[in-house]
Short mmCIF file of C-alpha atoms and ligand atoms in Angstrom, two decimals:
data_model
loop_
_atom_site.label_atom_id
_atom_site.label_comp_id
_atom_site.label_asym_id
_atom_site.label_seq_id
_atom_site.Cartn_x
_atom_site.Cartn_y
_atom_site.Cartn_z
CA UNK A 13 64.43 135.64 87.13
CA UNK A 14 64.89 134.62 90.81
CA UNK A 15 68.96 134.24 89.61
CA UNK A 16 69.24 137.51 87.92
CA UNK A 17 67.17 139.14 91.26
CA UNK A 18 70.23 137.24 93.80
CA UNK A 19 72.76 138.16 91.45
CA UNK A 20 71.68 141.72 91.77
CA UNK A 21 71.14 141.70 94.96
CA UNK A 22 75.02 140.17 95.69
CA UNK A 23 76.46 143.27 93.38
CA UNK A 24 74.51 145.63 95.66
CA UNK A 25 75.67 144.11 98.96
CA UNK A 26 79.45 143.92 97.20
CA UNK A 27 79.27 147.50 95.86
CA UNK A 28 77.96 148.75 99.19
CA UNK A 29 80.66 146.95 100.80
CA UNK A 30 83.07 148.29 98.75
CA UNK A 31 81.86 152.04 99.14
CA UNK A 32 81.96 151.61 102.99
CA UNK A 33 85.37 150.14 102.86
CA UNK A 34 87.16 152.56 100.39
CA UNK A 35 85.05 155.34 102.22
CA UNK A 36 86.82 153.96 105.92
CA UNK A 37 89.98 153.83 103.93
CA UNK A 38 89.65 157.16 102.96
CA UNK A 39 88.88 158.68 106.18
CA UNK A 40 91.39 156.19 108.37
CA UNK A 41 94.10 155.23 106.00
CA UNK A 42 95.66 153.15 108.51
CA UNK A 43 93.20 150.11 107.80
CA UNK A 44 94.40 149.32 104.07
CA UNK A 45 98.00 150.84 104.81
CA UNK A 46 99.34 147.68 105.35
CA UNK A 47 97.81 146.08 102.35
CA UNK A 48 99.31 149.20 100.34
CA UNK A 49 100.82 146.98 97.79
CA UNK A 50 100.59 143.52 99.83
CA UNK A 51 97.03 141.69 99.37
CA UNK A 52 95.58 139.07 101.79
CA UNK A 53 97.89 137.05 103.08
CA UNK A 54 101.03 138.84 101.81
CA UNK A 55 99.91 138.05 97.83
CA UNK A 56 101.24 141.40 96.02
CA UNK A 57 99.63 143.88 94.66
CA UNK A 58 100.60 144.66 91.06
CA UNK A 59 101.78 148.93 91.65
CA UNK A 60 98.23 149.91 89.82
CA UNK A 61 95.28 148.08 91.94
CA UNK A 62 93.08 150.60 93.14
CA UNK A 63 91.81 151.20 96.87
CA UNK A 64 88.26 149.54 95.68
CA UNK A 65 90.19 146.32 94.71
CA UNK A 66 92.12 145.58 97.76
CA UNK A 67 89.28 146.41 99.87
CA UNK A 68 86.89 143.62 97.48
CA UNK A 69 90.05 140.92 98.42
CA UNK A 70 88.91 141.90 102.11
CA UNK A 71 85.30 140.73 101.66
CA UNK A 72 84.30 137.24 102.90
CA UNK A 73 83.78 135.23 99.69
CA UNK A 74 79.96 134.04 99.00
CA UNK A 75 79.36 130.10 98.83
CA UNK A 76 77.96 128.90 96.12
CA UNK A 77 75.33 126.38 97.12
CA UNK A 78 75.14 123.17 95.69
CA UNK A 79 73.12 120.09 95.77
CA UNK A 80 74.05 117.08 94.67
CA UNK A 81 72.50 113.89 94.64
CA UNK A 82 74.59 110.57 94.46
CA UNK A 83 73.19 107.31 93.44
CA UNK A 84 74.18 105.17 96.28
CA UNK A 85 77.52 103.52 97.55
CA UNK A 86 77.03 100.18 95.70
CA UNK A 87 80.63 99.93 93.93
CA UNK A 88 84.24 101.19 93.92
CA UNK A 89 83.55 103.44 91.22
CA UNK A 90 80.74 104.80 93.08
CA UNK A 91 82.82 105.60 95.96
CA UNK A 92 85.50 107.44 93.45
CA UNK A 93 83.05 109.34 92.09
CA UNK A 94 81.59 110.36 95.62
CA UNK A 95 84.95 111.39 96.87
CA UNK A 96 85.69 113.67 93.77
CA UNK A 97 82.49 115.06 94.91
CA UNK A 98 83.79 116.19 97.94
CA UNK A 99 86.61 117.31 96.80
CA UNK A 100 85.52 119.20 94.23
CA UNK A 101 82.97 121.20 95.81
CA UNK A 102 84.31 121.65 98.93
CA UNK A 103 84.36 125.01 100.85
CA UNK A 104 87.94 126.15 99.83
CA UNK A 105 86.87 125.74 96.51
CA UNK A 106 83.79 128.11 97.34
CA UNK A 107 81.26 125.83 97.85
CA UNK A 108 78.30 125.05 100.42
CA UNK A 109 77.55 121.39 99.51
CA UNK A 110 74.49 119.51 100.27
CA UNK A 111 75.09 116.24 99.59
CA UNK A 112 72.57 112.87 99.96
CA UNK A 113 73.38 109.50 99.20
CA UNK A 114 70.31 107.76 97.77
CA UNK A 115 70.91 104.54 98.73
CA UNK A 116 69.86 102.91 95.44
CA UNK A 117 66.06 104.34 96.01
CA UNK A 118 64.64 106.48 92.95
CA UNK A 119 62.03 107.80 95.43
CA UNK A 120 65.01 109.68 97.65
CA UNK A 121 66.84 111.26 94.54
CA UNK A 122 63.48 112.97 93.89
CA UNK A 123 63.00 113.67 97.23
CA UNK A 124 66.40 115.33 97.74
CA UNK A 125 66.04 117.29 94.41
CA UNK A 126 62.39 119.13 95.74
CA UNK A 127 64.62 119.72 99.24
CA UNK A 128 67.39 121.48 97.12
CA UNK A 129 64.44 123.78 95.74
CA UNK A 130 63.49 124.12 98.69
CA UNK A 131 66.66 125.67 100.14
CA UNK A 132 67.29 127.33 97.21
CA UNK A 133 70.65 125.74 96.29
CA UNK A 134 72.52 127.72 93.33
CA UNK A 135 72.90 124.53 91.41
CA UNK A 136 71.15 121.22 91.30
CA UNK A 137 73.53 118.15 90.09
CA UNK A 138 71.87 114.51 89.70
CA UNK A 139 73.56 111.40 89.01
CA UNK A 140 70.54 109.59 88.50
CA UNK A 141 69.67 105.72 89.34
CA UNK A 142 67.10 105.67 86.34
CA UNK A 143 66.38 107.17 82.97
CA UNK A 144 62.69 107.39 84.30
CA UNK A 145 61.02 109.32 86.77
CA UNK A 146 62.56 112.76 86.26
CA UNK A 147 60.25 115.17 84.32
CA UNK A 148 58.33 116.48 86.87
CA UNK A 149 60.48 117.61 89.43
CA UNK A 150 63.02 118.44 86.89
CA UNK A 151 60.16 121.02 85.79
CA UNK A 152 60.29 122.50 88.76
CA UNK A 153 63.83 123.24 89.10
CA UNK A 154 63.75 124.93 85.91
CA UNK A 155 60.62 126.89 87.19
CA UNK A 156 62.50 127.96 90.01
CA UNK A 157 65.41 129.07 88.15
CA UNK A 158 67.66 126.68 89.35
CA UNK A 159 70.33 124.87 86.63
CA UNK A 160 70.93 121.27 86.82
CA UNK A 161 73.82 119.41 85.88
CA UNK A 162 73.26 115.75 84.93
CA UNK A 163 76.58 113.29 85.70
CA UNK A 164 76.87 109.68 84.49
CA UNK A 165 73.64 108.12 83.72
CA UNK A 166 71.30 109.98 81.72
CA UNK A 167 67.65 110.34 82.12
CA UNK A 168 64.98 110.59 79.59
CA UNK A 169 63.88 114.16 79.74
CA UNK A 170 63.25 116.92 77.75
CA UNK A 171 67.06 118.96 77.53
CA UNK A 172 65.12 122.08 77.86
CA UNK A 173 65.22 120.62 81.76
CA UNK A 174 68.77 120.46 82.36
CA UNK A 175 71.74 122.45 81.42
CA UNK A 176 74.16 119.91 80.30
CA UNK A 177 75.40 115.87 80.69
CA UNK A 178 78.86 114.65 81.37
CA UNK A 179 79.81 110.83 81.55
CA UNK A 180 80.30 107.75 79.49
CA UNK A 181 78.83 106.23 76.12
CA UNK A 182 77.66 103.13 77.57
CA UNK A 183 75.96 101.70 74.34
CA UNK A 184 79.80 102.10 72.90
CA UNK A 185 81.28 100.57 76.18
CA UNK A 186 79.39 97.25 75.60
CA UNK A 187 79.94 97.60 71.69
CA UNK A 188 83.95 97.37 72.30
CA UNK A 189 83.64 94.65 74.82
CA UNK A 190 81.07 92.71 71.84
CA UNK A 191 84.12 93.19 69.57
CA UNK A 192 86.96 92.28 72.27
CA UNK A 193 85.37 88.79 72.60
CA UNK A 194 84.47 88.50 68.64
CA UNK A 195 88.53 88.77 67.74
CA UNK A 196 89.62 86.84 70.96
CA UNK A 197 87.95 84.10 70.03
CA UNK A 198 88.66 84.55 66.46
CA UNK A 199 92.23 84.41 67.61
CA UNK A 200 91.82 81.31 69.59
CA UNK A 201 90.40 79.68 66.77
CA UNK A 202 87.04 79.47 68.40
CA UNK A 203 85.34 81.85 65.94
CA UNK A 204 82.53 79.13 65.20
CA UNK A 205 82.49 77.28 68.12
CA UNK A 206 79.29 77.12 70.00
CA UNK A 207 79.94 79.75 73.01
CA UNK A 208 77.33 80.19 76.14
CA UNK A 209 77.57 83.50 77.31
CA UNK A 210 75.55 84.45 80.84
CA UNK A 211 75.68 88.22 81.87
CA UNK A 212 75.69 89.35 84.91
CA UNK A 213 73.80 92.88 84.48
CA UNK A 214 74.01 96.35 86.35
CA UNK A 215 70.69 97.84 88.13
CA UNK A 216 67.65 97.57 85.79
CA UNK A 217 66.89 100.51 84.20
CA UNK A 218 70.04 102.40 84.88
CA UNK A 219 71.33 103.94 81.87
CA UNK A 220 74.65 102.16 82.34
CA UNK A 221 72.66 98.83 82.53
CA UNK A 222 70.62 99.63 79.26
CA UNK A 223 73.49 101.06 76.87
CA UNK A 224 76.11 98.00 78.01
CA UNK A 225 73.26 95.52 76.91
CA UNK A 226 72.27 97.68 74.00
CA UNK A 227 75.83 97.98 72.51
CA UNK A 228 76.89 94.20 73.05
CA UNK A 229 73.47 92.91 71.78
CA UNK A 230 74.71 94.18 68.74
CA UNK A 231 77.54 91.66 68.62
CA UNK A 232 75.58 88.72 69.81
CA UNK A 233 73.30 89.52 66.72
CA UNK A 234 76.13 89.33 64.13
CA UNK A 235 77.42 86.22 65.92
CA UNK A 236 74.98 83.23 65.51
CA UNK A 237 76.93 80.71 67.01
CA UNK A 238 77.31 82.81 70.86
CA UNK A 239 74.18 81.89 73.01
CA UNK A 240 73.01 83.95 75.72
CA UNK A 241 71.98 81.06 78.73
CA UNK A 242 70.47 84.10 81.33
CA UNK A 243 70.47 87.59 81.83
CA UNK A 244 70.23 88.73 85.74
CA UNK A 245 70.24 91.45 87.61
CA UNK A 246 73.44 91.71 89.91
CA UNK A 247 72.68 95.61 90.98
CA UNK A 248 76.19 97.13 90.39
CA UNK A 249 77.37 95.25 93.63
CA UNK A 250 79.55 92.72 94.60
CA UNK A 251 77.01 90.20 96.72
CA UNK A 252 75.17 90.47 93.59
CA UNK A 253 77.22 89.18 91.15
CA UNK A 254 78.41 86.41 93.50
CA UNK A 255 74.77 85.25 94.11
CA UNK A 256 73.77 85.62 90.34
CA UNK A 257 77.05 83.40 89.27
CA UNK A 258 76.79 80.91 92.03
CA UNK A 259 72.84 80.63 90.65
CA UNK A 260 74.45 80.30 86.98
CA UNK A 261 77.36 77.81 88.29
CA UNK A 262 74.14 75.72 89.45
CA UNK A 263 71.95 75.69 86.35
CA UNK A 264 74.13 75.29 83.70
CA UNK A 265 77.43 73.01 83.46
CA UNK A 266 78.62 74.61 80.31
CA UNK A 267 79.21 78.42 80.72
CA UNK A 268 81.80 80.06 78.36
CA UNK A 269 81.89 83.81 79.25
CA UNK A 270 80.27 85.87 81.85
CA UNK A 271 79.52 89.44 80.96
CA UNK A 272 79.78 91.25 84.69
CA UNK A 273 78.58 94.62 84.25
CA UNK A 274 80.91 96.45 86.62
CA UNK A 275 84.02 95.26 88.26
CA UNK A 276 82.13 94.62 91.68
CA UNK A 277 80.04 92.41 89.98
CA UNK A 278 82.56 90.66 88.54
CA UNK A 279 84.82 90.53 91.58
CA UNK A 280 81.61 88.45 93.08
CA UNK A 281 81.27 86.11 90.20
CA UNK A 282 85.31 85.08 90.86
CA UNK A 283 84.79 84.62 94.32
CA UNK A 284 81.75 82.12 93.30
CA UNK A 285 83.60 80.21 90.65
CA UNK A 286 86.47 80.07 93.40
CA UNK A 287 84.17 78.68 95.64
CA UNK A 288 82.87 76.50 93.43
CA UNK A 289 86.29 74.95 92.07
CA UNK A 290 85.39 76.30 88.80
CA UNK A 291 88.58 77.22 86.51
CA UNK A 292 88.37 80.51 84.92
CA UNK A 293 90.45 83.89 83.57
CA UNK A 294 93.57 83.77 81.02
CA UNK A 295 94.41 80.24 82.20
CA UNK A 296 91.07 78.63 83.02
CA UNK A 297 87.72 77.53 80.95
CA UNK A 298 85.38 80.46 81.89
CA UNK A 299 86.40 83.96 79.98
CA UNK A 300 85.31 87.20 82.25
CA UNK A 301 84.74 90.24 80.81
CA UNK A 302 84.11 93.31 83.58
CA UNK A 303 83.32 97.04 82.81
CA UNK A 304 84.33 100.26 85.41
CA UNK A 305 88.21 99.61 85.09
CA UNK A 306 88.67 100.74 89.03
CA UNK A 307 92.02 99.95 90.61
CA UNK A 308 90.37 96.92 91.94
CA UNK A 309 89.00 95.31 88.38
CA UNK A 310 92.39 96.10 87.02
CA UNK A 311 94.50 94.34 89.63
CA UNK A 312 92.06 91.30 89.25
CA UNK A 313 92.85 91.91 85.24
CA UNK A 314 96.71 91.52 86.11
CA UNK A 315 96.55 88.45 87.88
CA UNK A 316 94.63 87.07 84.79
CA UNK A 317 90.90 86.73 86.74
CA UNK A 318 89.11 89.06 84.19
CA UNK A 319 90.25 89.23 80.67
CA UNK A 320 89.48 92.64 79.22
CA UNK A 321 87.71 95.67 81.53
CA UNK A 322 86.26 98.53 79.48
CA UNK A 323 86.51 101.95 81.53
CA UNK A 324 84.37 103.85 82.72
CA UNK A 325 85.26 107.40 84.26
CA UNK A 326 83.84 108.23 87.30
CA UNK A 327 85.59 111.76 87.59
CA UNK A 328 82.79 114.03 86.17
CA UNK A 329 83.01 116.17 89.31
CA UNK A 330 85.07 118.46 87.99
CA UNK A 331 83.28 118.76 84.57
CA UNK A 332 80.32 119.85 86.26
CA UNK A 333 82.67 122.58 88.73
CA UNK A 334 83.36 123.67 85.40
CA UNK A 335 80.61 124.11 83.86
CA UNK A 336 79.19 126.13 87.20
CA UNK A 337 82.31 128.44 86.50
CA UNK A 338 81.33 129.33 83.37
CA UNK A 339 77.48 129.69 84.18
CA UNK A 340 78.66 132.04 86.74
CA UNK A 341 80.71 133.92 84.43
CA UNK A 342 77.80 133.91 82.07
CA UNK A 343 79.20 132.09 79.76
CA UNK A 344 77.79 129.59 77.40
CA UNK A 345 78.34 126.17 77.41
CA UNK A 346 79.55 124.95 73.69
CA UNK A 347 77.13 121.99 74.16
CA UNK A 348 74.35 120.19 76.24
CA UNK A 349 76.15 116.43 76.05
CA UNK A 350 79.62 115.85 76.82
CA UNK A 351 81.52 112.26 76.66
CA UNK A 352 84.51 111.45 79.14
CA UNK A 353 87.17 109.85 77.88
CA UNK A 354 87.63 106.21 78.46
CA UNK A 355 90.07 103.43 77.68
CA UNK A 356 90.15 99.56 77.57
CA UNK A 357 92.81 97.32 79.52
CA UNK A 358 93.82 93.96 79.42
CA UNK A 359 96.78 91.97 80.39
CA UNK A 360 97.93 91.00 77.13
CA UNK A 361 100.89 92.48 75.71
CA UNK A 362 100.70 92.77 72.30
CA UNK A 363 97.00 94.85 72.92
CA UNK A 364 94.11 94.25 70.63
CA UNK A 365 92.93 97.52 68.50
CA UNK A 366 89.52 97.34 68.22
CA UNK A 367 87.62 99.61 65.93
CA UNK A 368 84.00 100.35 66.36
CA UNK A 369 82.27 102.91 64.52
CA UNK A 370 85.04 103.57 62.45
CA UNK A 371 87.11 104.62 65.27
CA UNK A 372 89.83 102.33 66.28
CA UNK A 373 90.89 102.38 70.12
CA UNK A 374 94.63 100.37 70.87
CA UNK A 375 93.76 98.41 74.30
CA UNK A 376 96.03 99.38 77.39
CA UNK A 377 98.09 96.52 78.53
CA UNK A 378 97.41 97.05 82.94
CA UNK A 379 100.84 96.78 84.49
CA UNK A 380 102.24 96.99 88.24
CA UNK A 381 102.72 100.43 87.53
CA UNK A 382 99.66 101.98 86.13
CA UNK A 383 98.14 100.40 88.64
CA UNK A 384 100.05 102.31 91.73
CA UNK A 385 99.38 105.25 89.52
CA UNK A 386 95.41 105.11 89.34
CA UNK A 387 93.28 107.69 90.52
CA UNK A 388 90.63 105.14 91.57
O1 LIG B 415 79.51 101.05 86.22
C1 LIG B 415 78.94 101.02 88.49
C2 LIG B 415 78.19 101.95 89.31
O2 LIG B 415 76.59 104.42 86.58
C3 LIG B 415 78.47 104.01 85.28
O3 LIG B 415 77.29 102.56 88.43
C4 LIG B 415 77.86 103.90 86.61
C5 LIG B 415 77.82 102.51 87.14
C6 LIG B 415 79.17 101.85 87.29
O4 LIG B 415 77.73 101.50 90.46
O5 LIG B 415 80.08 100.52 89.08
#
């Protein structure tokens, strides 16, 4: 109600604008002369736009307000994600952007979401640390009229709450990285080999953290022989996967693969084994396995550190700019969840296919070139 009441109340202002102006036309004609057939800045005028249009191109443009609340600035693919962001709601693109960093706190991103109520934003967009915690304030942003875009993780909430999801299928993410290591050590001839795995994982609770464990628990339950030592918490950053994997390198001598939840995390766990002495990557003992695919995981996948990085897109920005276009044009959106593409990389040149769900997906093999080429 409160949208339909601004809405209405920005075609009155507009249409009173408009009368005033085409009225002053009118009476004047000098003020529009020069924009006879020239717009704003010199754009033409096709030969039938009408007094009422070129004096609408005059009118300062409303902002749309939008608030958005970022998880934090833990990892590379954070930061990518924050600077689409930026870009993509910026004020030559129309928008007033209120934008707060969380910081890794749950408590904040609530916080900042009542605040946006408060100032009666246009838009609400969350990319939330946790699947929990959301219902009530997410209540009263649809109370208050106010749609809410949902970007990367996903909460647990009724949909009625929110308007519409982009980002990634995590449980699928850790599925093709279950089946990566199941046919590369088929390949090696180390399909029944006793292997220790140790995994390095993301924030608990994030839905990122959940659906990569989900998807390759899967594969550690068809595979008898692979052992999972420890599962620790390495929070999406880079000090945390170097303290979890020098804790691992400590406690036990016989580590085969290290699952690193995000390429921060894994970056850490190399610069432990480094430390360490420890041989690992495409020519050492320890096999690293890294999700995210930023520019930095995939240069650390060409000099043969990690051995396969499943992607994860961090550019839902413009998804949700998109879907805020069509809201405002009233349209409908086709559907509430919506899955970014993705890709896997490794150095190898002949690239695995892996096929999960009856879907096969061909492996990109990362070379000097894609990397210069990477958005993030
Ligand atoms: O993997 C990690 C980030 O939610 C998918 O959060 C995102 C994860 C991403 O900090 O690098």
């Amino acid at each position: 109600m409160k949208v339909l009441w601004k809405r209405y109340m920005r075609a009155v202002m507009i249409l009173l604008s408009v009368c005033f102006l085409v009225f002053s036309a009118c009476a004047t004609k000098t003020a529009l002369d020069d924009i006879d057939r020239y717009g704003v800045g010199g754009k033409k005028f096709s030969d039938n736009v009408t007094p009422a249009d070129q004096a609408f191109a005059l009118l300062p443009q409303q902002l749309l307000k939008v608030g958005f609340v970022q998880v934090g600035h833990e990892s590379d693919w954070r930061i990518a994600a924050t600077k689409s962001c930026k870009e993509v709601f910026s004020e030559e693109n129309g928008y007033e952007l209120y934008f707060v960093d969380a910081d890794n706190n749950p408590k904040v991103q609530v916080e900042a979401v009542r605040n946006f109520i408060r100032e009666e934003v246009d838009y609400i967009v969350i990319d939330p640390i946790l699947t929990t915690g959301w219902t009530a304030v997410l209540k009263e942003a649809y109370h208050a009229h106010i749609p809410v875009i949902i970007l990367d993780r996903t909460i647990d909430c009724k949909e009625r709450y929110y308007t519409a999801w982009f980002g990634s299928d995590f449980v699928r993410e850790g599925e093709l990285a279950g089946q990566w290591l199941q046919n590369y050590l088929n390949m090696s001839e180390r399909g029944t080999e006793t292997i220790h795995i140790v995994t390095i994982n993301g924030t608990q609770g994030a839905s990122a953290q959940l659906g990569r464990t989900e998807g390759f628990a899967r594969y550690l339950e068809r595979n008898s022989n692979w052992k999972l030592l420890a599962q620790e918490c390495g929070d999406f950053t880079e000090s945390g996967g170097r303290m979890v994997m020098e804790k691992y390198l400590n406690m036990y001598p016989d580590i085969d693969v290290v699952i690193c939840q995000n390429d921060n995390e894994a970056l850490g766990a190399c610069a432990a084994m480094d430390e360490a002495g420890i041989s690992y990557g495409t020519d050492g003992d320890i096999i690293v396995i890294s999700f995210d695919a930023t520019r930095a995981g995939l240069k650390a996948v060409l000099e043969g550190k990690i051995h396969a990085d499943f992607e994860c897109n961090p550019l839902s920005p413009p998804y949700a700019a998109e879907a805020i276009r069509r809201l405002e044009a009233d349209e409908e959106l086709a559907k509430k969840h919506y899955y970014l593409p993705e890709d896997c990389f490794t150095a190898d040149e002949t690239p695995m296919v892996l096929m999960v769900d009856f879907e096969s997906k061909k492996m990109v093999t990362v070379t000097e070139t894609l990397l210069e080429e990477r958005e993030y």
